[in-house]
Short mmCIF file of C-alpha atoms and ligand atoms in Angstrom, two decimals:
data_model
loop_
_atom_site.label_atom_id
_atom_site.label_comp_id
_atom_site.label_asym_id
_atom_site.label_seq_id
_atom_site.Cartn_x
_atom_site.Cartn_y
_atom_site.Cartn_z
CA UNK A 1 26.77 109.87 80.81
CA UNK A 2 25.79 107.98 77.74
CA UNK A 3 28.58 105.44 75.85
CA UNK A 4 28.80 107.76 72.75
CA UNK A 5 32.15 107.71 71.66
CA UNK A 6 34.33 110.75 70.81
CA UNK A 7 36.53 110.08 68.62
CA UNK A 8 38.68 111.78 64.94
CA UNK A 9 35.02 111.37 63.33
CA UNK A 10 33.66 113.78 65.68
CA UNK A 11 35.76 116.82 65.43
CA UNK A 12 37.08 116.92 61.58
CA UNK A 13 33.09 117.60 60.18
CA UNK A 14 32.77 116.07 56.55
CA UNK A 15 36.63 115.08 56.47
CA UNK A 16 37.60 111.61 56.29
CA UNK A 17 40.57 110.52 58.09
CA UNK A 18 42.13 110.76 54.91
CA UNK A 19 41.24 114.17 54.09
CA UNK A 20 41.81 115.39 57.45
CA UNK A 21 45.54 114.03 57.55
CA UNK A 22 45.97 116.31 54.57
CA UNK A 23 45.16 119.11 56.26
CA UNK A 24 47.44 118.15 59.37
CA UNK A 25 50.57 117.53 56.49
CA UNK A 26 50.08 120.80 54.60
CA UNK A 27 49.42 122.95 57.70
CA UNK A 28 45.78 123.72 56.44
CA UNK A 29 42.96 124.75 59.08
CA UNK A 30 39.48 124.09 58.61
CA UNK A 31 36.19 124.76 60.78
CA UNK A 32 33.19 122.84 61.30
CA UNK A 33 29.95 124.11 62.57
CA UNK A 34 26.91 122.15 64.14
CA UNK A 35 29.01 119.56 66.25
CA UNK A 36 27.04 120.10 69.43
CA UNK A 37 24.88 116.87 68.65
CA UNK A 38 28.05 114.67 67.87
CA UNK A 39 29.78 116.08 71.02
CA UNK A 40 26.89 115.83 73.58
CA UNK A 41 28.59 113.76 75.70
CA UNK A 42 31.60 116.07 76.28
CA UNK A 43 29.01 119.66 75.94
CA UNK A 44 26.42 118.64 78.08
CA UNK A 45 28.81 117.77 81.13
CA UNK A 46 27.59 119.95 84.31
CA UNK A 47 31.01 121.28 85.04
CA UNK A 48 31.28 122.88 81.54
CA UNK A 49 27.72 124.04 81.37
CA UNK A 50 29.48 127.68 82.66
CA UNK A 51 32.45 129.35 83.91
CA UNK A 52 31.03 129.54 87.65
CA UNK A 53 30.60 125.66 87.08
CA UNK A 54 33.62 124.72 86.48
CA UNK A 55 35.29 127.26 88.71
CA UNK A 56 33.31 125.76 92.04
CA UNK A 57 34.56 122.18 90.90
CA UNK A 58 38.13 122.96 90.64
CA UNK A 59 40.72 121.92 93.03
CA UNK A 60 43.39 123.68 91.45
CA UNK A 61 45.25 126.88 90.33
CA UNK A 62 44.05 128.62 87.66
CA UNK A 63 46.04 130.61 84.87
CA UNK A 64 44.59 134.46 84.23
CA UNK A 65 46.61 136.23 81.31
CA UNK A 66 48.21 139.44 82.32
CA UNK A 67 46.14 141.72 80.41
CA UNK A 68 48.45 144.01 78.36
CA UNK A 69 50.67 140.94 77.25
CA UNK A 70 47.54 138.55 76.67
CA UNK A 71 49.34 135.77 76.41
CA UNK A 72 50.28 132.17 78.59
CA UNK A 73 54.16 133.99 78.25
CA UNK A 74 52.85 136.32 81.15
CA UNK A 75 50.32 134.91 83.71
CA UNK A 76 49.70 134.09 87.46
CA UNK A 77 48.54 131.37 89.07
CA UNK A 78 45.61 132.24 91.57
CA UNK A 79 42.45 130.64 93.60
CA UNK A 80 39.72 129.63 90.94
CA UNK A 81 37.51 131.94 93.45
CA UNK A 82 40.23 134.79 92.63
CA UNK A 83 40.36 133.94 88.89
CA UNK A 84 36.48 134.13 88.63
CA UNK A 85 36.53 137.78 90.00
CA UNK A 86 39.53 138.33 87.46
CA UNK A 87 37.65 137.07 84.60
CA UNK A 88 34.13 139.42 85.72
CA UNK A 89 36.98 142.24 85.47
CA UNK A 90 38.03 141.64 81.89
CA UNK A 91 41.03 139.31 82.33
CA UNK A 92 41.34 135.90 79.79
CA UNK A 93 41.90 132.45 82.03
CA UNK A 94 42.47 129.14 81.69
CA UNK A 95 42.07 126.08 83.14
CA UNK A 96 45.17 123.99 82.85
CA UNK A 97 44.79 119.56 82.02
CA UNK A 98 41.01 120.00 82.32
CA UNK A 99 41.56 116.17 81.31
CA UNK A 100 42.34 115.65 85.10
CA UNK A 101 38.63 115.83 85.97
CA UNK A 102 36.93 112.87 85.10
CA UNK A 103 38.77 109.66 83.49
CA UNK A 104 36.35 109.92 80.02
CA UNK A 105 38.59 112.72 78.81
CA UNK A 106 41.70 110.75 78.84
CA UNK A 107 40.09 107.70 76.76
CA UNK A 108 38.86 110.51 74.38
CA UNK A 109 41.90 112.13 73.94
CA UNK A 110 43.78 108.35 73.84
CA UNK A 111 41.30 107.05 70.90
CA UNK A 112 41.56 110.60 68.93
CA UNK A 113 45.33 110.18 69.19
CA UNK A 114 45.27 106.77 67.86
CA UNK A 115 42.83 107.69 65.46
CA UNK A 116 45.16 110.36 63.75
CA UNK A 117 48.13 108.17 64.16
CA UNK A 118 50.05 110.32 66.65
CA UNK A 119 52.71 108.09 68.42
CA UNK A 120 51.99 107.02 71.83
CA UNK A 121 54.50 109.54 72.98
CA UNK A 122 52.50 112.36 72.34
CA UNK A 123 51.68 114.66 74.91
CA UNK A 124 47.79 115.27 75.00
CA UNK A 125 45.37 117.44 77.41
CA UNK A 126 42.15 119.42 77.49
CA UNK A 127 42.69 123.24 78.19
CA UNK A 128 39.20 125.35 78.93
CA UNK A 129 39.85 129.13 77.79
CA UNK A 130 37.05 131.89 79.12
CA UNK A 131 37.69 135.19 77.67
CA UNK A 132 35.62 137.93 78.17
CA UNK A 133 33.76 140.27 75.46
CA UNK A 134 36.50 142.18 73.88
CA UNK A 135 39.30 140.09 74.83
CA UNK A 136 41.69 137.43 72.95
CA UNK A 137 44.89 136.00 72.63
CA UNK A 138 48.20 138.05 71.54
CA UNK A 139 49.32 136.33 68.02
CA UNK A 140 51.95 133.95 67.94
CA UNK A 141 52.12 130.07 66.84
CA UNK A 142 52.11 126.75 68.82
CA UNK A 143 54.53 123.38 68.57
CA UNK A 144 51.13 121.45 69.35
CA UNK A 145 48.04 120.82 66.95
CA UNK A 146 44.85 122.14 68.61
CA UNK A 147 41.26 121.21 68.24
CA UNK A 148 39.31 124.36 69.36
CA UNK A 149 35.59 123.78 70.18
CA UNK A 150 33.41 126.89 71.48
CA UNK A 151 31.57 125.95 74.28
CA UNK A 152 30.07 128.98 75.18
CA UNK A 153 29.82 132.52 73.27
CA UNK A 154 30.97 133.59 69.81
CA UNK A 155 34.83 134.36 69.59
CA UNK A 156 36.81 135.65 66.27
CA UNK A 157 39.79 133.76 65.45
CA UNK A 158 42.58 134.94 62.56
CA UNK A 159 44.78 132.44 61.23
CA UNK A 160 47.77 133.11 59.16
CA UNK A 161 50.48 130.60 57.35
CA UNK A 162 53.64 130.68 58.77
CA UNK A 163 56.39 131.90 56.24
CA UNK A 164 59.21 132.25 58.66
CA UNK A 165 59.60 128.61 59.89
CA UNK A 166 58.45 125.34 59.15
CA UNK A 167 57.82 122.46 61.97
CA UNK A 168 59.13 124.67 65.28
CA UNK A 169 59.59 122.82 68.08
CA UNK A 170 58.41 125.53 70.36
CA UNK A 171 55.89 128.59 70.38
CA UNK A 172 56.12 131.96 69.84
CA UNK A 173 54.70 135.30 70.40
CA UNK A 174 54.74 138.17 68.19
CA UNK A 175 56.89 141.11 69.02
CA UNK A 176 58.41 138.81 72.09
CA UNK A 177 61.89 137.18 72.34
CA UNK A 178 62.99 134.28 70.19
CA UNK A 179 63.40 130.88 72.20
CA UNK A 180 67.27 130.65 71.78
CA UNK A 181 67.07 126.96 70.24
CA UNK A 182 64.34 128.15 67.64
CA UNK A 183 65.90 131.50 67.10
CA UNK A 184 69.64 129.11 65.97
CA UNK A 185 67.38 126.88 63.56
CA UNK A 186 65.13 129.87 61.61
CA UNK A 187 67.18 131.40 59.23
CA UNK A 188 64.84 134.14 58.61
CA UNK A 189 63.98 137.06 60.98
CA UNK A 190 59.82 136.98 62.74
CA UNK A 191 57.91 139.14 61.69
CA UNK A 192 56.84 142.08 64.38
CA UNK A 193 53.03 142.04 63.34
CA UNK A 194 50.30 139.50 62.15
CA UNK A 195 50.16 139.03 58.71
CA UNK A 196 48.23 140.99 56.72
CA UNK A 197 47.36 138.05 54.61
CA UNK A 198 45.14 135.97 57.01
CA UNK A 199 41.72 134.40 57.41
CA UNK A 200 39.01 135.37 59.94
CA UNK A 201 36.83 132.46 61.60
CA UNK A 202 34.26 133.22 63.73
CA UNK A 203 33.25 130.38 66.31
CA UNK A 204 29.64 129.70 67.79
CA UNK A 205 28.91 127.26 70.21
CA UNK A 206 29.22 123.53 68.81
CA UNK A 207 32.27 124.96 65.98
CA UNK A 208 35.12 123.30 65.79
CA UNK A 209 38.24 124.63 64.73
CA UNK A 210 42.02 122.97 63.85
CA UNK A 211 44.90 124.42 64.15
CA UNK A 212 47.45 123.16 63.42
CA UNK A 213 51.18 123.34 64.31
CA UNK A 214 53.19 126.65 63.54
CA UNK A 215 50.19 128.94 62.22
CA UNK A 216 49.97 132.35 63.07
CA UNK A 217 46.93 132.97 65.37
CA UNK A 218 45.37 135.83 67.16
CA UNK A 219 41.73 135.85 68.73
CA UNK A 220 39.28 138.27 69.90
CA UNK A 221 35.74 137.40 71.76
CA UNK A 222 32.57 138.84 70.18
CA UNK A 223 30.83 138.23 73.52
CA UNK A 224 32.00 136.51 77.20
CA UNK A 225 33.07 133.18 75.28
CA UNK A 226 34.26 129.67 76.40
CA UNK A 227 36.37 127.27 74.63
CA UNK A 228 37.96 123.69 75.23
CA UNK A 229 41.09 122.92 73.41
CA UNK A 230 41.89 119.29 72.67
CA UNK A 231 45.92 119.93 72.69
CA UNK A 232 48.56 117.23 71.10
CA UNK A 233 51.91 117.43 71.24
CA UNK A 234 53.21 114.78 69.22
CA UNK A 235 56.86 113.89 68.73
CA UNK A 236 59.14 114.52 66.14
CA UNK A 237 61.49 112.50 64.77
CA UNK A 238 64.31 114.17 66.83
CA UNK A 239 62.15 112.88 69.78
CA UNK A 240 61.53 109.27 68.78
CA UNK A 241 65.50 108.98 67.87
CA UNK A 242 66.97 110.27 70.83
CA UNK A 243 64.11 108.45 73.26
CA UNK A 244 65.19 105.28 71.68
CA UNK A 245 68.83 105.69 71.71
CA UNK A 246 69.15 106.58 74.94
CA UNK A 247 67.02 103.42 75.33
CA UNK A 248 69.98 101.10 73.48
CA UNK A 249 72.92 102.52 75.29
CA UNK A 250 71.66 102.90 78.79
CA UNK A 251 72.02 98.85 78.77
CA UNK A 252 75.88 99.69 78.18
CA UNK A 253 77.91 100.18 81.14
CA UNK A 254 80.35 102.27 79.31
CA UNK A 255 77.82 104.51 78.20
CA UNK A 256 76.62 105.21 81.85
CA UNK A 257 79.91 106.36 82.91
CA UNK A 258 80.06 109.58 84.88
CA UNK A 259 81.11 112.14 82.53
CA UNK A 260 84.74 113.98 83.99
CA UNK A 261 86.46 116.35 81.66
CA UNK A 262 90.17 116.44 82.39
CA UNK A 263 93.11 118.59 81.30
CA UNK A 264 95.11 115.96 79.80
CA UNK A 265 91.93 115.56 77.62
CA UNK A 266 91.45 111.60 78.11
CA UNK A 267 87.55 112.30 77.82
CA UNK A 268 88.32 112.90 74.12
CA UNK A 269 89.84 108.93 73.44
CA UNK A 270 86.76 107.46 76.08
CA UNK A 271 84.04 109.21 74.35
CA UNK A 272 85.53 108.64 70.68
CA UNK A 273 85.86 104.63 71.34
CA UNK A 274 82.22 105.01 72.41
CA UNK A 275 81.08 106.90 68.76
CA UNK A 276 83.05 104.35 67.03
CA UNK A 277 80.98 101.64 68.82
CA UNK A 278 78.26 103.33 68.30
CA UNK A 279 78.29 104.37 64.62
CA UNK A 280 79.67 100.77 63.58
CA UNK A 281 76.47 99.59 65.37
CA UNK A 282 74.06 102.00 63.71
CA UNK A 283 74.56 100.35 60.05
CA UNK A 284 72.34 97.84 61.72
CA UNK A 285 69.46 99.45 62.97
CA UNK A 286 66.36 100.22 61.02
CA UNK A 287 63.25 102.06 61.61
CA UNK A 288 61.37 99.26 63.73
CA UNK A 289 64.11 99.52 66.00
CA UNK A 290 63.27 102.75 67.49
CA UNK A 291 59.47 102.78 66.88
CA UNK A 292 59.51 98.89 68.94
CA UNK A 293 60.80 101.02 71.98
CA UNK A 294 58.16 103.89 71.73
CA UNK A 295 55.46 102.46 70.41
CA UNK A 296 53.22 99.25 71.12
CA UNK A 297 53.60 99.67 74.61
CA UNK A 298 50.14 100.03 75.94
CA UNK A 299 48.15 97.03 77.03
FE1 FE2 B 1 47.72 129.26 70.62
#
């Protein structure tokens, strides 16, 4: 393998950084074609040169999409031998934290991280999606921001904006249950089909595509196509906030008291002298605070 670095510059096309991050903000996708050159590195690996490939070098379970629900909401696990014969039968699969092969992924996914400006909490990986002719993904949205570069085939993607909630903290799939904790914070109702006011992209090997957090999305493979996601998961504020608090108090006795709820209600007085502590103290703190805990921790 060569030393060329992938990095931000390599999958947002003729975006700056600037640019790019207002894209991310505003929830705007864009695709790039012709990035084969600036992702050699990554493209020409043997293990992704094919399905097969990467199927006789895996040493784990693989994820095939139960084919009426086409979606990660309904799949098995099975035998990467098994999964191949799936896929030659017309079933989409993917391989799970492809990142887990070889260590260069990781410092990829690390520098495009930093790059962006993602905290060091984020949760990143490397998915590999092979979907045969005819085949594609159910719509819904994602919580993560995805990076989506054809490796192999041509594949239709639509992409819709999301009118019914902004910033959800988890996915969902059209014409599926709510998650209970989304379905409390969206005031309006999801829709039960894509919307008809979307954008078709059509991805060839070496196109990149973003998309980001909470846009519709539905996909459909021209031919047998193969795709590697670069996935982030960054976290919100909710995330930093409660990471660092619980940070701050777990160096407090008090607060790492076994919880007991009684019937004379004495949890109520023990738990309100605690808030009282702990709001008093909060006039103090400031946004370097919480972001000393989570962030600046690698060496
Ligand atoms: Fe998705």
């Amino acid at each position: 393998m060569s030393n060329t670095e992938i990095n931000l510059k390599s999958l947002i096309g003729d975006n700056t950084r600037e640019e790019f991050l207002k894209l991310l903000k505003s929830k705007t996708p864009f695709i790039s074609h012709g990035n084969s050159e600036a992702l050699k590195d990554l493209m020409s690996l043997p293990f992704l040169d094919s399905v097969e490939s990467l199927a006789a070098c895996w040493r784990d379970t693989v994820d095939v999409f139960h084919p009426k629900i086409a979606d990660e909401i309904s799949k098995t696990s099975i035998p990467p031998e098994d999964a191949l014969h799936e896929y030659k039968n017309g079933s989409c699969i993917l391989f799970n934290d492809v990142n887990r092969i070889i260590p260069e992924f990781d410092l990829w996914n690390q520098q495009i991280r930093r790059d962006i400006g993602f905290s060091e909490l984020t949760y990143v990986r490397n998915l590999v999606y092979a979907t045969p002719a005819g085949k594609g993904n159910a719509p819904h949205f994602d919580q993560n921001f995805n990076f989506v570069l054809q490796l192999e085939g041509t594949k239709k993607w639509w992409l819709a904006e999301n009118n019914t909630i902004n910033n959800p903290m988890t996915r969902h799939v059209i014409g599926h249950p709510v998650d209970d904790e989304l379905g409390r914070y969206s005031a309006k109702e999801f829709p039960q089909s894509f919307p008809a006011d979307c954008t078709e992209y059509i991805l060839e090997p070496g196109s990149i595509l973003f998309v980001p957090r909470g846009v519709w999305h539905m996909t459909e493979a021209v031919t047998d196509a193969v795709s590697f996601n670069f996935t982030f998961t960054p976290p919100t504020w909710i995330d930093i906030a409660m990471t660092a608090l619980r940070e701050k108090l777990s160096h407090s006795e008090q607060w790492r008291e076994t919880v007991i709820i009684d019937d004379k209600g004495t949890h109520n007085s023990e738990f309100n002298k605690l808030l009282n502590g702990l709001s008093a103290d909060v006039k103090n703190w400031n946004a370097v605070d919480f972001l000393d805990i989570t962030e600046h921790q690698e060496l």
